[in-house]
Structure formats: structure tokens, C-alpha cells
XYZ file of C-alpha atoms in Angstrom:
627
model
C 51.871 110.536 105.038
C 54.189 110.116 107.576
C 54.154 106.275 107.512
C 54.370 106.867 103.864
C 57.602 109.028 104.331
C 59.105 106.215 107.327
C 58.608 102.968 104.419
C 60.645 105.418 102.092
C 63.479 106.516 104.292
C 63.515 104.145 107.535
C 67.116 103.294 106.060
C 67.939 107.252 106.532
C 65.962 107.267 109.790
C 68.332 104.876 111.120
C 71.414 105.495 109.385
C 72.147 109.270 110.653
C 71.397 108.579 114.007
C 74.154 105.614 114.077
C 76.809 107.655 112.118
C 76.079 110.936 114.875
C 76.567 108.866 117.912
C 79.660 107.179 116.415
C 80.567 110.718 115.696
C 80.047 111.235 118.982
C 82.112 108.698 120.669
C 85.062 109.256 118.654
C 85.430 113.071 118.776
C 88.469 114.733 118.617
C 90.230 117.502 116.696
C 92.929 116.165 114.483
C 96.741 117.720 114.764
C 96.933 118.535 111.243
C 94.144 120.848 111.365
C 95.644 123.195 113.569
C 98.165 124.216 110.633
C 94.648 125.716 108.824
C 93.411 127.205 112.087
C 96.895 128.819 112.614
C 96.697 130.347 108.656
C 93.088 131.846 109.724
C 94.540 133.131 113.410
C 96.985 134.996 111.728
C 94.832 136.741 108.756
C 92.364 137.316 111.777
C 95.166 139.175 113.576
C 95.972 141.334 110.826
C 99.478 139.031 109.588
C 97.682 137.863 106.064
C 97.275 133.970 105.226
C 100.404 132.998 106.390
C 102.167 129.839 108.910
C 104.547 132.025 109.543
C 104.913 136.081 109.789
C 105.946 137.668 106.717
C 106.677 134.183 104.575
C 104.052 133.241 102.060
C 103.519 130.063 101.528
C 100.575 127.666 101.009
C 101.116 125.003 103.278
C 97.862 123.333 103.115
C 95.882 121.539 100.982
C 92.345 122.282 101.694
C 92.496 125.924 100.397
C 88.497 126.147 100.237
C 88.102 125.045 103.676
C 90.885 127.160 105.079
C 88.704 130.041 103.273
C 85.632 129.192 104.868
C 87.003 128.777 108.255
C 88.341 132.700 107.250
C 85.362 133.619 106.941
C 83.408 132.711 109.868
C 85.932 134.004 112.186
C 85.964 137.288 110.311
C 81.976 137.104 110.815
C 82.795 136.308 114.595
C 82.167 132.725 114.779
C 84.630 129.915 116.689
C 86.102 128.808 113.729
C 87.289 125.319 114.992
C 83.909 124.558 116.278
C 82.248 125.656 113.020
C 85.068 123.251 111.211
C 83.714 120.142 113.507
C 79.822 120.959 113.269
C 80.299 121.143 109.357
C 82.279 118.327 108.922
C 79.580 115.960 110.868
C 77.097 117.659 108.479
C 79.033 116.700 105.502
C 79.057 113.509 106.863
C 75.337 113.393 107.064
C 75.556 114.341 103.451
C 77.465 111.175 102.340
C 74.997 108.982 104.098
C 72.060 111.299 102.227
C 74.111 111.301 98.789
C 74.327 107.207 98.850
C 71.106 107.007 99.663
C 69.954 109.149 96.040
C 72.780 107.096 94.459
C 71.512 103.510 95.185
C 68.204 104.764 93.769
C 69.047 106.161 90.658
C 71.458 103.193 89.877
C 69.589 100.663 91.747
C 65.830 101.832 90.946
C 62.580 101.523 93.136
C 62.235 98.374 93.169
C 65.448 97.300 94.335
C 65.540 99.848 97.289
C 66.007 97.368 99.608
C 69.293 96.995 98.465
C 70.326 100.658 98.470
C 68.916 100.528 102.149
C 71.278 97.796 102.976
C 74.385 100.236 101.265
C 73.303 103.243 103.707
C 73.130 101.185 106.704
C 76.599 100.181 105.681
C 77.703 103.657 105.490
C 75.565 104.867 108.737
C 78.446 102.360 110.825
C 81.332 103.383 108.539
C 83.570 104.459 111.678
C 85.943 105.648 109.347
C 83.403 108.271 107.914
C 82.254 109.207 111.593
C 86.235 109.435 112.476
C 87.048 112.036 110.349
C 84.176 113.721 109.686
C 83.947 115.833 113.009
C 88.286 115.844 113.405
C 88.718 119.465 111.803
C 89.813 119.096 108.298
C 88.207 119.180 104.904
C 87.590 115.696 104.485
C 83.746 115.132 104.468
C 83.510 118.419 102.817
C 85.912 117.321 99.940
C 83.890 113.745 100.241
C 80.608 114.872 99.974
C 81.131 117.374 96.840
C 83.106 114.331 95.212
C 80.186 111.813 95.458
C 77.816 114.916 94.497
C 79.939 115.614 91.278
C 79.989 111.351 90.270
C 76.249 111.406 91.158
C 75.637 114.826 89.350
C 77.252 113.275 86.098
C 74.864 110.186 86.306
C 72.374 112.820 86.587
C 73.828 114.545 83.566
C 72.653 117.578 85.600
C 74.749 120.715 84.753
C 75.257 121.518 88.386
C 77.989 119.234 87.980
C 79.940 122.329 87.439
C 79.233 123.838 90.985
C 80.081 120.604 92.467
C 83.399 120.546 90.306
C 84.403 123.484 91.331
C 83.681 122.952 95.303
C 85.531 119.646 95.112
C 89.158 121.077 93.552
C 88.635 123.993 95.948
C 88.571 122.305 98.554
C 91.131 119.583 97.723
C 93.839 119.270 94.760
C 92.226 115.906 94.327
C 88.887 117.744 93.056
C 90.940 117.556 89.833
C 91.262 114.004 89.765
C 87.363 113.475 90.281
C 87.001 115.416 86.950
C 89.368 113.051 85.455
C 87.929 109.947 86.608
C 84.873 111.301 85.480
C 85.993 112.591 81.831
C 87.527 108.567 81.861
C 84.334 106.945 82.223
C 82.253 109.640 79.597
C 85.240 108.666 77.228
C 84.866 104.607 77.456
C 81.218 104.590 77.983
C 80.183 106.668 74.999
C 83.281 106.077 72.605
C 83.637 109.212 71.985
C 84.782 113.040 72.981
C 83.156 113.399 76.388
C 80.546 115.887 75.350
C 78.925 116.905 78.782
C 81.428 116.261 81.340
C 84.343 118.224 79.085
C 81.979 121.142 79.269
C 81.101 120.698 82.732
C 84.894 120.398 83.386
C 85.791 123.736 81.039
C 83.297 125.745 82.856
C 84.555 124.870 85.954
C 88.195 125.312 84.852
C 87.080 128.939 83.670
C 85.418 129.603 87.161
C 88.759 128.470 88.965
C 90.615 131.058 87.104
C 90.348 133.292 90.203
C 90.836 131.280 92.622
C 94.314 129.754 90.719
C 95.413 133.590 89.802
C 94.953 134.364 93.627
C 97.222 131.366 94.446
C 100.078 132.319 92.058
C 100.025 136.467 92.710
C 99.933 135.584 96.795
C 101.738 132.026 97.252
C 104.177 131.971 93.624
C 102.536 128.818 93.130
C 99.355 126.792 91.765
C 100.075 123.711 93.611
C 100.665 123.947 97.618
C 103.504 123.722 99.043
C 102.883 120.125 101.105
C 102.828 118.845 97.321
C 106.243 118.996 96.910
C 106.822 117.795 100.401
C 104.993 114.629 100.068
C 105.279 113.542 96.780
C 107.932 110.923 95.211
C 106.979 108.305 92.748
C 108.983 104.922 94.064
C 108.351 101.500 94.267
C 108.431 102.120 98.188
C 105.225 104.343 98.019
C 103.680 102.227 95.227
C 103.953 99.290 98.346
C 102.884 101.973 100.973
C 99.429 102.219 98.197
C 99.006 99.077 98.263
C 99.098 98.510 102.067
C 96.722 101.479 103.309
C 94.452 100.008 100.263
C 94.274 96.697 101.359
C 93.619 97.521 105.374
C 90.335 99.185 103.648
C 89.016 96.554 101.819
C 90.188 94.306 104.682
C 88.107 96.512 106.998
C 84.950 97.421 104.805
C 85.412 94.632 102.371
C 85.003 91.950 105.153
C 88.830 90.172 104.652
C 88.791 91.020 101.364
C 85.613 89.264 100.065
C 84.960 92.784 99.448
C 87.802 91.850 96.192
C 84.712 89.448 95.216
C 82.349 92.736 94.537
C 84.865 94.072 92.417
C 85.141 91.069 90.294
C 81.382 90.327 89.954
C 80.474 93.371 87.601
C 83.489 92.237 84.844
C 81.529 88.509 84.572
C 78.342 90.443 84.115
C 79.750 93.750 82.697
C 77.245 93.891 79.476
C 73.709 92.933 81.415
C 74.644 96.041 83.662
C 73.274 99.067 83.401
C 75.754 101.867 81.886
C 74.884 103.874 85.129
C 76.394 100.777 87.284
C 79.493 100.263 85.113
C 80.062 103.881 85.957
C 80.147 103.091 89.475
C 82.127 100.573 89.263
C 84.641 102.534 87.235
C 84.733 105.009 89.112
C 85.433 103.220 92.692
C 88.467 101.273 90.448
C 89.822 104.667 89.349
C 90.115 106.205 92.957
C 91.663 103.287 94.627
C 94.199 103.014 91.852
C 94.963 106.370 92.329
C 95.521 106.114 96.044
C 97.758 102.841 95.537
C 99.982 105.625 92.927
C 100.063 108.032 95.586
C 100.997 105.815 98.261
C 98.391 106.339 100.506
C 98.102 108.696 103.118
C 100.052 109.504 106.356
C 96.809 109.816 108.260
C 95.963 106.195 108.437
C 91.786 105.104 109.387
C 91.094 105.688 105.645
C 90.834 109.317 105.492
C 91.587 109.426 101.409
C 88.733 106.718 101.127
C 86.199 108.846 102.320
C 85.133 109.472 98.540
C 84.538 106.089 97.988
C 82.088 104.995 101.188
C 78.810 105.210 99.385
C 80.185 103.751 96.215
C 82.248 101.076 97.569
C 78.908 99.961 99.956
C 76.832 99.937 96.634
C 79.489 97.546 95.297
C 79.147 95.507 97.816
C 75.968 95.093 97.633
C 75.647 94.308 94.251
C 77.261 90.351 94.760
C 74.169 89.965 97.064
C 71.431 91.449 94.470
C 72.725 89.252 91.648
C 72.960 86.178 94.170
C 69.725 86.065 94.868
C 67.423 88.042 92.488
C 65.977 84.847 90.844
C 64.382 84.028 94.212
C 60.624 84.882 95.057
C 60.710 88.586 96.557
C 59.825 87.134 100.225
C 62.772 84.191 99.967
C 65.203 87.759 99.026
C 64.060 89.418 101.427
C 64.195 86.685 104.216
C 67.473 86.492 102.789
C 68.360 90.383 103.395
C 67.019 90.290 107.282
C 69.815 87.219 107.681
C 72.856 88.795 105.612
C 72.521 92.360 106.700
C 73.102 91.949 110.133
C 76.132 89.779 109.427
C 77.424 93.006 107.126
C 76.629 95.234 109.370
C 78.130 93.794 112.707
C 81.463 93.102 110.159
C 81.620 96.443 109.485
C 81.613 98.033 112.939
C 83.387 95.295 114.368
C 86.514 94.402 111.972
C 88.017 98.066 112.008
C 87.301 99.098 115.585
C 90.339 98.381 117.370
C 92.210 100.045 114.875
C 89.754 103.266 115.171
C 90.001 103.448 118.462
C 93.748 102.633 118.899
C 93.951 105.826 116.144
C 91.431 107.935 118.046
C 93.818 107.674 121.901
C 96.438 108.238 119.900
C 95.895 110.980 118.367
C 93.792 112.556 121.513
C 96.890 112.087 123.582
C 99.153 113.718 121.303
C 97.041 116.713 120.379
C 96.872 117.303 124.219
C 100.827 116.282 124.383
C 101.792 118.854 122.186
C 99.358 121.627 123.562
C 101.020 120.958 126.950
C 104.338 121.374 125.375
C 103.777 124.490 123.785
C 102.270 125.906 126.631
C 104.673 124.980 128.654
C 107.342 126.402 126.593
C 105.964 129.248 126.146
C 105.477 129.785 130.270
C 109.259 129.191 130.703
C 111.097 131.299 127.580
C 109.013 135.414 127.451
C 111.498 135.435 124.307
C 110.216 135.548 120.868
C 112.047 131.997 119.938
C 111.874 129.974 117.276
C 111.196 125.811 116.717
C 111.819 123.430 114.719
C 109.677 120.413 114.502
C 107.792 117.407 112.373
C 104.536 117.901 113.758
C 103.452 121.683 113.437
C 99.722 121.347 114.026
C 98.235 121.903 118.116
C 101.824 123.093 118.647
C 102.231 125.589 116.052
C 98.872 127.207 116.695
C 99.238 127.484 120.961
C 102.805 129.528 119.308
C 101.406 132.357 117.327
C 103.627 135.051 116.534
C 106.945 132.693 116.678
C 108.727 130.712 113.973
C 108.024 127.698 113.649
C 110.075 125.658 110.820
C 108.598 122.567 109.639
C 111.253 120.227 109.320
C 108.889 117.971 106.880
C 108.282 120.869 104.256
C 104.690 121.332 104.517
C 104.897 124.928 105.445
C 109.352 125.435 104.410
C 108.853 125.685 100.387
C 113.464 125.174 101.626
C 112.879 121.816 102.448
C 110.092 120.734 100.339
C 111.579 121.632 97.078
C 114.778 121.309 97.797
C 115.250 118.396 99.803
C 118.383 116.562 100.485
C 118.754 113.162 99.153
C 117.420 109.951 100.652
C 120.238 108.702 103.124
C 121.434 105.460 102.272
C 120.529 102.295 104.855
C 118.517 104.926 107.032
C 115.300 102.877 107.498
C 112.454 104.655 108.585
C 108.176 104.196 108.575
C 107.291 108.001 108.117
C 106.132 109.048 104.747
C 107.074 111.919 105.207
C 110.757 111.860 103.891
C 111.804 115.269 102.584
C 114.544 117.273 104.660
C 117.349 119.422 104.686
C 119.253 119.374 107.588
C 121.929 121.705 106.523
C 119.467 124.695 105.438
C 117.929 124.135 108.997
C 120.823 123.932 110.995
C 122.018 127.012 109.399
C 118.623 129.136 110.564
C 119.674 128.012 113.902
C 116.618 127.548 116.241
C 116.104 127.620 119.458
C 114.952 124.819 120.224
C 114.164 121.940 117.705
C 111.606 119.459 118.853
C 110.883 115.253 118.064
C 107.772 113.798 117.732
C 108.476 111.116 120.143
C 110.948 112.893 122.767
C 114.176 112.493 122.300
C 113.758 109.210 120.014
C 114.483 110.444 116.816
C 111.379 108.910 114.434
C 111.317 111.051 111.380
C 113.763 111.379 108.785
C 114.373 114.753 109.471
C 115.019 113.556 113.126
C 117.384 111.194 112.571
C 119.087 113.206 109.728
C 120.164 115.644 112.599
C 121.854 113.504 114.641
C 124.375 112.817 111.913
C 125.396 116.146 112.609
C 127.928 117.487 115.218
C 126.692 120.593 115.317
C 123.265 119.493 116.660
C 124.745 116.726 118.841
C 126.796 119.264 120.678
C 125.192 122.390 120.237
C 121.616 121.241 121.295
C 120.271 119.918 125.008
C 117.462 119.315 126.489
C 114.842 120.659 128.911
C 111.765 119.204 130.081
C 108.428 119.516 131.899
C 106.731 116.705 133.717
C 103.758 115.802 131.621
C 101.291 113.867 133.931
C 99.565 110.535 132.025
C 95.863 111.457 131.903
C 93.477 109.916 134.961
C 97.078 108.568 136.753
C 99.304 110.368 139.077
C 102.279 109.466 136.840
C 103.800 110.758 134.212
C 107.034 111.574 132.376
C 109.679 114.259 131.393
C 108.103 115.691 128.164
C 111.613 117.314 126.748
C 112.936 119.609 123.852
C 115.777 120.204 122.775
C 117.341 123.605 123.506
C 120.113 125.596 121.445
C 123.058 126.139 123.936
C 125.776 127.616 121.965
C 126.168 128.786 118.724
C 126.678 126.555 115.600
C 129.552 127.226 113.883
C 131.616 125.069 111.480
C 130.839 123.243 108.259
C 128.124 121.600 108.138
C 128.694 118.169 107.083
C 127.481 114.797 108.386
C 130.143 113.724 110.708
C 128.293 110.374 112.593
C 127.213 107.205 110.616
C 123.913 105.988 109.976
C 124.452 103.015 111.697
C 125.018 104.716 115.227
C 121.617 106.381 114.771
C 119.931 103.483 113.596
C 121.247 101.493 116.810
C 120.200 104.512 118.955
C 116.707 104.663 118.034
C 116.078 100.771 118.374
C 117.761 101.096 121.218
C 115.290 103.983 122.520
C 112.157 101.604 121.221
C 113.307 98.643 123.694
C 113.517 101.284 126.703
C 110.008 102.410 125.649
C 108.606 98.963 126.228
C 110.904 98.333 129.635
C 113.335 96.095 127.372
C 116.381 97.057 129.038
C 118.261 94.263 127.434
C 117.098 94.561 124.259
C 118.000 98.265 124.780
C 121.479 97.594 125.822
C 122.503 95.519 122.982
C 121.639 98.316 120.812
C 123.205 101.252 122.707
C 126.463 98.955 122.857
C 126.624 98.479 119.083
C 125.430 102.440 118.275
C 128.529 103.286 120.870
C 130.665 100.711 118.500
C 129.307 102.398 115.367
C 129.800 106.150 116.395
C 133.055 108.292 116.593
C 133.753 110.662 119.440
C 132.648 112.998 120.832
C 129.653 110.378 121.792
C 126.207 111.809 122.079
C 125.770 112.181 125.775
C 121.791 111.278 125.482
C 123.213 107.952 124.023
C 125.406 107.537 127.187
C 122.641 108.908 129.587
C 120.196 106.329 128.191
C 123.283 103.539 128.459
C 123.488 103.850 132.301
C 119.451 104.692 132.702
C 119.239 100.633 131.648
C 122.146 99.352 133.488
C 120.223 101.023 136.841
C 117.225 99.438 135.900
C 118.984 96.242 135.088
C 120.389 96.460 138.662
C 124.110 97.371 138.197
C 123.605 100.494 139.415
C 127.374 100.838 140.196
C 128.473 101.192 136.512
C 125.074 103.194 135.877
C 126.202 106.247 138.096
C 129.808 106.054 137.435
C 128.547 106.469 133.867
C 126.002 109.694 135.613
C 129.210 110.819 137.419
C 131.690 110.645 134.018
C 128.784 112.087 132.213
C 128.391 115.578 134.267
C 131.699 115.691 134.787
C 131.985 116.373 131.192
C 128.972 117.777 130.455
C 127.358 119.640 132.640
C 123.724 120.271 131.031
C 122.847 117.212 130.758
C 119.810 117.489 133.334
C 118.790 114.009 133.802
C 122.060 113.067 134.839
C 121.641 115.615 137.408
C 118.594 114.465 138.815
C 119.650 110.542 138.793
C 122.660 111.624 140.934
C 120.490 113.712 143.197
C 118.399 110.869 143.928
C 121.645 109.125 144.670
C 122.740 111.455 147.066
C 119.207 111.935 148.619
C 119.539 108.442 149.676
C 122.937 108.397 150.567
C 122.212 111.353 152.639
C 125.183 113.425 151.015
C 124.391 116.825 151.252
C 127.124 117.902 149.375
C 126.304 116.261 146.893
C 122.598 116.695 146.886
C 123.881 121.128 146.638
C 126.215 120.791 143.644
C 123.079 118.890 141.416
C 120.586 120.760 143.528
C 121.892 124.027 142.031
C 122.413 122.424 138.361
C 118.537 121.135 138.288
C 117.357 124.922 139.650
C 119.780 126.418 136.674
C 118.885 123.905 133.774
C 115.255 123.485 134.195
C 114.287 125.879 137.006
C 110.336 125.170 136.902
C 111.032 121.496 136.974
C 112.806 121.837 140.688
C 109.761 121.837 142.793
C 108.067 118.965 141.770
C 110.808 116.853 141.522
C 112.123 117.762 145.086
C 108.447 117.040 146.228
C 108.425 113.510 144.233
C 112.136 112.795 145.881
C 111.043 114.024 149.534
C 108.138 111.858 149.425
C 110.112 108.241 147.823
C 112.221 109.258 151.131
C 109.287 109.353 153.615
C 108.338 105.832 152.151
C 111.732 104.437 152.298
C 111.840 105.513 156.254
């Protein structure tokens, strides 16, 4: 029996056990799901399903999953480590549900070939990426392949699965689409079963929708309107995140070929296989419209794995199915390899690039808000782009999304695209007059005090925020090294007051921030020419992080004369500027002026008081070397 059972499912046997320790070696908890796990925090603290106290909005799109997550930490359970175990489960589901897939479209005797598909999914880094990181996206994958294969079926559970798909994701709706699509062409007719399967389901969503307009105002979420915009731009973003996938999993796009091969043979395939193929065309049209997705490592593609490895084997079948069963087979144990080895090899610098990347910032952005939180006792309020790890470590303060997923402000009533501002973010929405007037505390970059988003940038065309906000910082040590670097925010000072109109050019800010991503990469030169030209481009008052920057480059470039004249000038007029501080402390350290060393001394200890001690440490110590 158990030999029996091992012929039948070695493909399995193999296949989970791959995916789990991929799953393994890329673990991590993705930013974005912190934005759920704040919603649940706060219900479980008594505040309702909000982001923020007392404002209801949704800003997430994985309602269902949010409501599970509820629910296990109202039943006691560690809601972020239920979100991981599940999601590796779903995961194990996709493998499971291709698996039932290549057999009912495939049949018995051409199992070999659905074996080939699951082993093809089992190494899918992509699927063992996302499914542990957090979010809904196995979930959402799994009940979409269960609803496609549930309609081959013509099995009325199709309903449930329906139903579990659009709660989970909006996109639930556009599997019953696809799915009333290919009914429509493939019968000729009014989709009989899967309009009733789909008007069920509809009718059992009723709840769920009425909850969503009596609590939120709303039937779609809020990140919706933040993220969507039909332009040529995002048709071109589509097309890009498309073709890295069918570069990665389609072998350099030969994968193109397995989407051509079932139009020459479209009437000797089964109706059950023109399906498929329909259906896997549908879905990747429909993520070209959309433009993709912000998360990059082909999280919106996680519906298609099974169906797109099916496809691919399909060239292979028809390639060799006129050959004796042992010459196909001898054929399989050469090619499979080949496919397999392609598929864990061509996307797995650009997994794991994805997977440090987002590890360090998820731990960047804890550090940050703990370390924010250590230094202010007040009940203050950020701004920032990236609201997941840090919004959750800041329960119980306001934190404004300056993207729109959780403002409904700046997500439905954004301010218009700014002309020439060039930018790689889809995220573009933003309203930099509605959040200047709310006034934060402190408003926050992604990337330190580059400006990266559009909402970034947007603010320094403002002299409000250019004169009204500084900075503070924390060392933040680079993991396994004894270096590190000054992880800042920036810091309301004064009031804003005035009207708020843009008062710098684009062009200054677009020189600034190229200028910022030459210093990044030690490019002092580079970074010169473009604070020069975003100095020729912007009006006074200048910003004094611009000039800071400036004279940072000429030290490093060795004329370290002009570079702390520029420090000197700089404090002189501008006293909070705290790096300036601590580049003419150094100065004086070595110069042995103690004067001098007291006046920035007591600036450092006023600006950025926790910051003194190691930085006097780091300074005494570069002085023992020097003697």
C-alpha cells in the first residue's frame, strides 16, 4: 500500500519538503504586514479596527485575513506567528492544488507530466518567499486556484471558494470574472453554473460588504484609491514586473513559447486545457492593467504558479508524445532537471537581494521606532511612507501615511502629479499641503534624509518644511559589523505658519536627491556636481541639509578647508543643524581647542542628548589611535 501510495505521490513527497526548506531559508516578516497586525493590536486593546485611534478607515486590502488574525488573538493566540504558520500551509496547498489540477486536465496517464509541473512549483522561490512573510498572499492564492479548479470540477463548492477568495483580497472578484469569461466563450452561451456560483456568493458577501460601508463609509479600501491611476506609465510598469516573471519562471521567456503552443493546437485540446490557458492569459493581462505591484518577487503571480507550470509543461507533452513511452520518459529524466535547476537558479539573486532588503529594513524601522519612542515620553505624531514595523512598535500615536493607504485625505484627494519630478515609487498620491497643515512632529523618509517618494520630495518644495523641520538621529549599528550610521528623522522645531505654497523648484530637489544617491555609493564627485547645480536651481533661504551634505563631500574629497568654513557658516546660522556640530567637534578634538570642543559639546548634548555618549566614546578612541 504504501509503495502503492509513494508511485502515486513521490512528486508531492518531494515537492513539500523543497518548498518548506526554501520557506525556511528565506523567512522573514514583510513591512506591509505590520499595518494588519497594528488594525488587530488596536481592536485587541479595546480601540476598534482602526490604524489610527478614533479614524475609521480600511487601509488594507486583505480584509479576511486581517479578520482571522482578529480572531486568534481574541482566542489568545500570537497572531503574527499564526499569520506565518498559515501562510506556509497555504503554500503547501498550492503545491497540493497543482498537483489535483495536472490530473484532472492532464489525466492518469500523463501524470508524469503533472509531476514535472509540481516539482516546478515545489522550487518556486517566489511561492516560498511570500508564503511565510505575513500577508494574505498564499491564502488569497490558494482559494484562487481552488475556485479555477472547483469550476473545472463544476463542483458547487465553487461558491465557498468564491467567497474566501474576494474576502480575502478585492481581486477575489476578478477570479469570478475570469472565470464567468471562460464559461461565456467556451459554452457560447449565458454562463449557467459559474453565474450561479458567482450570485450565491455575491448574496453571501452581502454581510461582509454592509459591514464595510456602516464601519469604513466605503466598499472598496482605502489603499484603492491610493494606488490606483490608469496611465500609460503603469501600463509600462505591467508590463515590466510581467516580463521579470516569465523571464524568471518562463526560462528567458521561452516560457512566451508555452503560451503560443495551445493557439496552433487550440481545437485538439481538451476544453478543460483551453480553460487553463485562458485563464493564466486573463490574470497576467490584468496585472499588466494594473501595473504591477510595489512588492516586487512576484507576489500578484502567486495565483498563477500551478497554472503557469502546467503551461509549461504542455510544449514538452506535445513535443514528444509520438515517441515510445520509455524514449518520453528518458526524455523527462534529461529535461526536468534542466527546468528545475532554471527555475531555482534564474530568480535567486533577485530573491535574495529582496529578502536582505527587506530583513534590514523591517529591523531598520523597528530600531527607529523604538528608539523614538525611548527619547520623546510625549504622545507625538509621524508622518511617513512606510507605516508597517514602524507604525505597529507606535501604538497609541498618529501616524499619517503620507502615501494614502491608511489617510482616505491623501488618497482621494491627492494633489496633482508635479511636472518633471521623476521618481520610481508607485506609489504617487500626496498632499503635501493637507499634511503640512496637521503639523507633525516629526515626519520621517524611507531612505534618511534622501527624499525617495513622491510625497518626500513634494515636501521639500515647501518652505515651511525646509525651515520648520530638523533632524535628530540615533546610531544604528550595521548588523554582524561594529559600524554603522546616523539613522535620522526629521523633527518639528517651530511652528508652521504662512501659506502654504510651493516656494522651491523641482529642479533643486531633483539635483539634491541624485546628489544624495552619489554620496550613498562614496561618489563624492558625482555628488558635488549635483549639489552645485541643486544650489544653482534653488532660491534662498538654501536648505541647510543641502549645504551640510555640500561640505560633507568636499572633506571627503580632501579640501577640508572650504568643508568646515561651510560647517562654521552653517551653525553660525543655524544652530540645529547637529551634524554640523559634530563635524566641528571632531575638528576641534583634533585641534585640541577646548573652546571649541564646549560650545558644540553643549549643542550635541541639547540636540540629540542620547547620541552624546557614544559619539564622545567613538571620538576619544579615533584620538587614542591618532596618538
Amino acid at each position: 500500500m504504501t509503495e502503492r501510495l509513494l508511485k502515486l505521490y513521490w512528486a508531492l513527497v518531494l515537492a513539500v519538503p523543497a518548498y518548506l526548506v526554501l520557506v525556511y531559508s528565506l523567512n522573514f516578516t514583510q513591512d506591509d504586514a505590520y499595518i494588519s497586525y497594528r488594525y488587530v493590536a488596536n481592536y485587541l486593546n479595546g480601540h476598534g479596527l482602526v490604524y489610527n485611534i478614533g479614524e475609521r478607515i480600511e487601509g488594507f486590502t486583505n480584509f479576511g485575513w486581517t479578520t482571522f488574525l482578529l480572531l486568534v488573538g481574541v482566542l489568545g493566540g500570537d497572531y503574527i506567528w499564526w499569520s506565518k504558520f498559515a501562510g506556509a500551509l497555504f503554500g503547501v496547498g498550492i503545491i497540493a492544488l497543482t498537483f489535483l489540477m495536472g490530473r484532472d486536465l492532464l489525466g492518469d496517464d500523463n501524470q508524469r507530466y503533472t509531476n514535472v509541473a509540481v516539482l516546478l512549483v515545489g522550487v518556486n522561490q517566489s511561492l516560498a518567499y511570500w508564503s511565510p512573510a505575513g500577508l494574505e498572499t498564499a491564502a488569497f492564492g490558494f482559494f484562487a486556484l481552488l475556485s479555477f479548479l472547483l469550476y473545472l470540477r463544476r463542483h458547487w463548492m465553487l461558491i465557498f471558494a468564491l467567497v474566501m477568495a474576494v474576502w480575502l483580497r478585492p481581486e477575489g472578484a476578478v477570479i469570478t470574472a475570469i472565470i464567468l469569461a471562460i464559461e461565456a466563450v467556451q459554452t457560447k452561451r449565458l454562463p449557467g453554473f459559474s453565474l450561479v456560483c458567482a450570485a450565491i456568493a455575491f448574496v453571501l458577501s452581502l454581510p461582509f460588504v454592509g459591514f464595510k460601508l456602516f464601519y469604513y463609509g466605503s466598499i472598496l479600501p482605502n489603499p484603492f484609491y491610493a494606488k490606483t491611476s490608469f496611465d500609460l506609465d503603469q501600463f509600462k510598469n505591467g508590463l515590466e514586473y510581467a516580463g521579470q516573471f516569465v523571464k524568471h519562471y518562463g526560462f528567458y521567456y521561452a516560457g512566451l513559447v508555452a503560451l503560443v503552443v495551445p493557439l496552433w493546437m487550440w481545437r485538439r485540446l481538451a476544453p478543460g486545457l483551453t480553460a487553463l490557458w485562458s485563464y493564466v492569459v486573463l490574470y497576467l493581462a490584468y496585472v499588466i492593467v494594473i501595473g504591477g505591484d510595489v512588492l516586487k518577487v512576484h507576489r500578484f503571480f502567486m495565483p498563477l504558479f500551478g497554472p503557469w507550470a502546467l503551461l509549461m509543461v504542455l510544449p514538452v507533452r506535445e513535443g514528444i508524445k509520438n515517441l515510445h513511452i520509455k524514449t518520453q520518459y528518458l526524455v523527462l529524466v534529461l529535461v526536468l532537471p534542466v527546468m528545475l535547476v532554471l527555475t531555482y537558479k534564474l530568480p535567486r539573486a533577485f530573491v535574495e537581494q529582496y529578502n536582505r532588503n527587506e530583513i534590514a529594513f523591517v529591523d531598520k524601522m523597528q530600531f527607529k521606532a523604538r528608539a523614538l519612542k525611548d527619547s520623546d515620553s510625549t504622545n507625538f505624531s509621524v508622518a511617513i511612507a512606510t507605516i508597517g514595523m514602524f507604525g505597529y512598535k507606535l501604538l497609541g500615536h498618529s501616524i499619517i501615511d503620507m502615501v494614502g493607504l491608511t489617510d482616505s485625505t491623501i488618497a482621494r484627494y491627492s494633489e496633482d502629479p508635479i511636472p518633471g519630478m521623476q521618481t520610481t515609487w508607485k506609489e504617487q498620491k500626496h498632499n503635501t499641503k493637507y499634511l503640512l497643515e496637521r503639523s507633525p512632529d516629526y515626519i520621517m523618509f524611507s531612505t534618511g534624509i534622501k527624499p525617495s517618494a513622491p510625497a518626500e520630495r513634494a515636501l521639500l518644495l515647501y518652505r515651511q518644511f525646509v525651515e520648520c523641520y530638523r533632524t535628530v538621529g540615533w546610531f544604528y549599528g550595521n548588523p554582524g559589523t561594529s559600524q554603522g550610521v546616523i539613522s535620522s528623522i526629521f523633527k518639528r522645531r517651530k511652528p508652521i505658519t504662512g501659506e502654504l505654497v510651493p516656494y522651491y523648484p523641482v529642479e533643486y530637489v531633483q539635483e539634491y536627491k541624485l546628489a544624495l544617491d552619489a554620496y550613498s555609493k562614496s561618489d563624492h564627485r558625482t555628488a558635488m556636481r549635483h549639489y552645485e547645480a541643486a544650489l544653482k536651481a534653488s532660491p534662498r533661504p538654501y536648505n541647510p541639509y543641502l549645504v551640510h551634505q555640500m561640505a560633507f563631500s568636499l572633506q571627503m574629497l580632501g579640501d577640508v578647508d572650504r568643508a568646515y568654513a561651510i560647517f562654521e557658516n552653517l551653525v553660525a546660522t543655524d544652530s540645529t543643524i547637529f551634524e554640523s556640530h559634530m563635524e566641528l567637534y571632531k575638528r576641534a578634538a583634533y585641534l585640541h581647542d577646548t573652546a571649541g570642543m564646549r560650545v558644540h559639546r553643549e549643542w550635541i548634548q541639547k540636540l540629540v542628548p542620547w547620541y552624546w555618549p557614544r559619539f564622545d566614546s567613538t571620538i576619544q578612541s579615533l584620538l587614542a589611535r591618532a596618538r
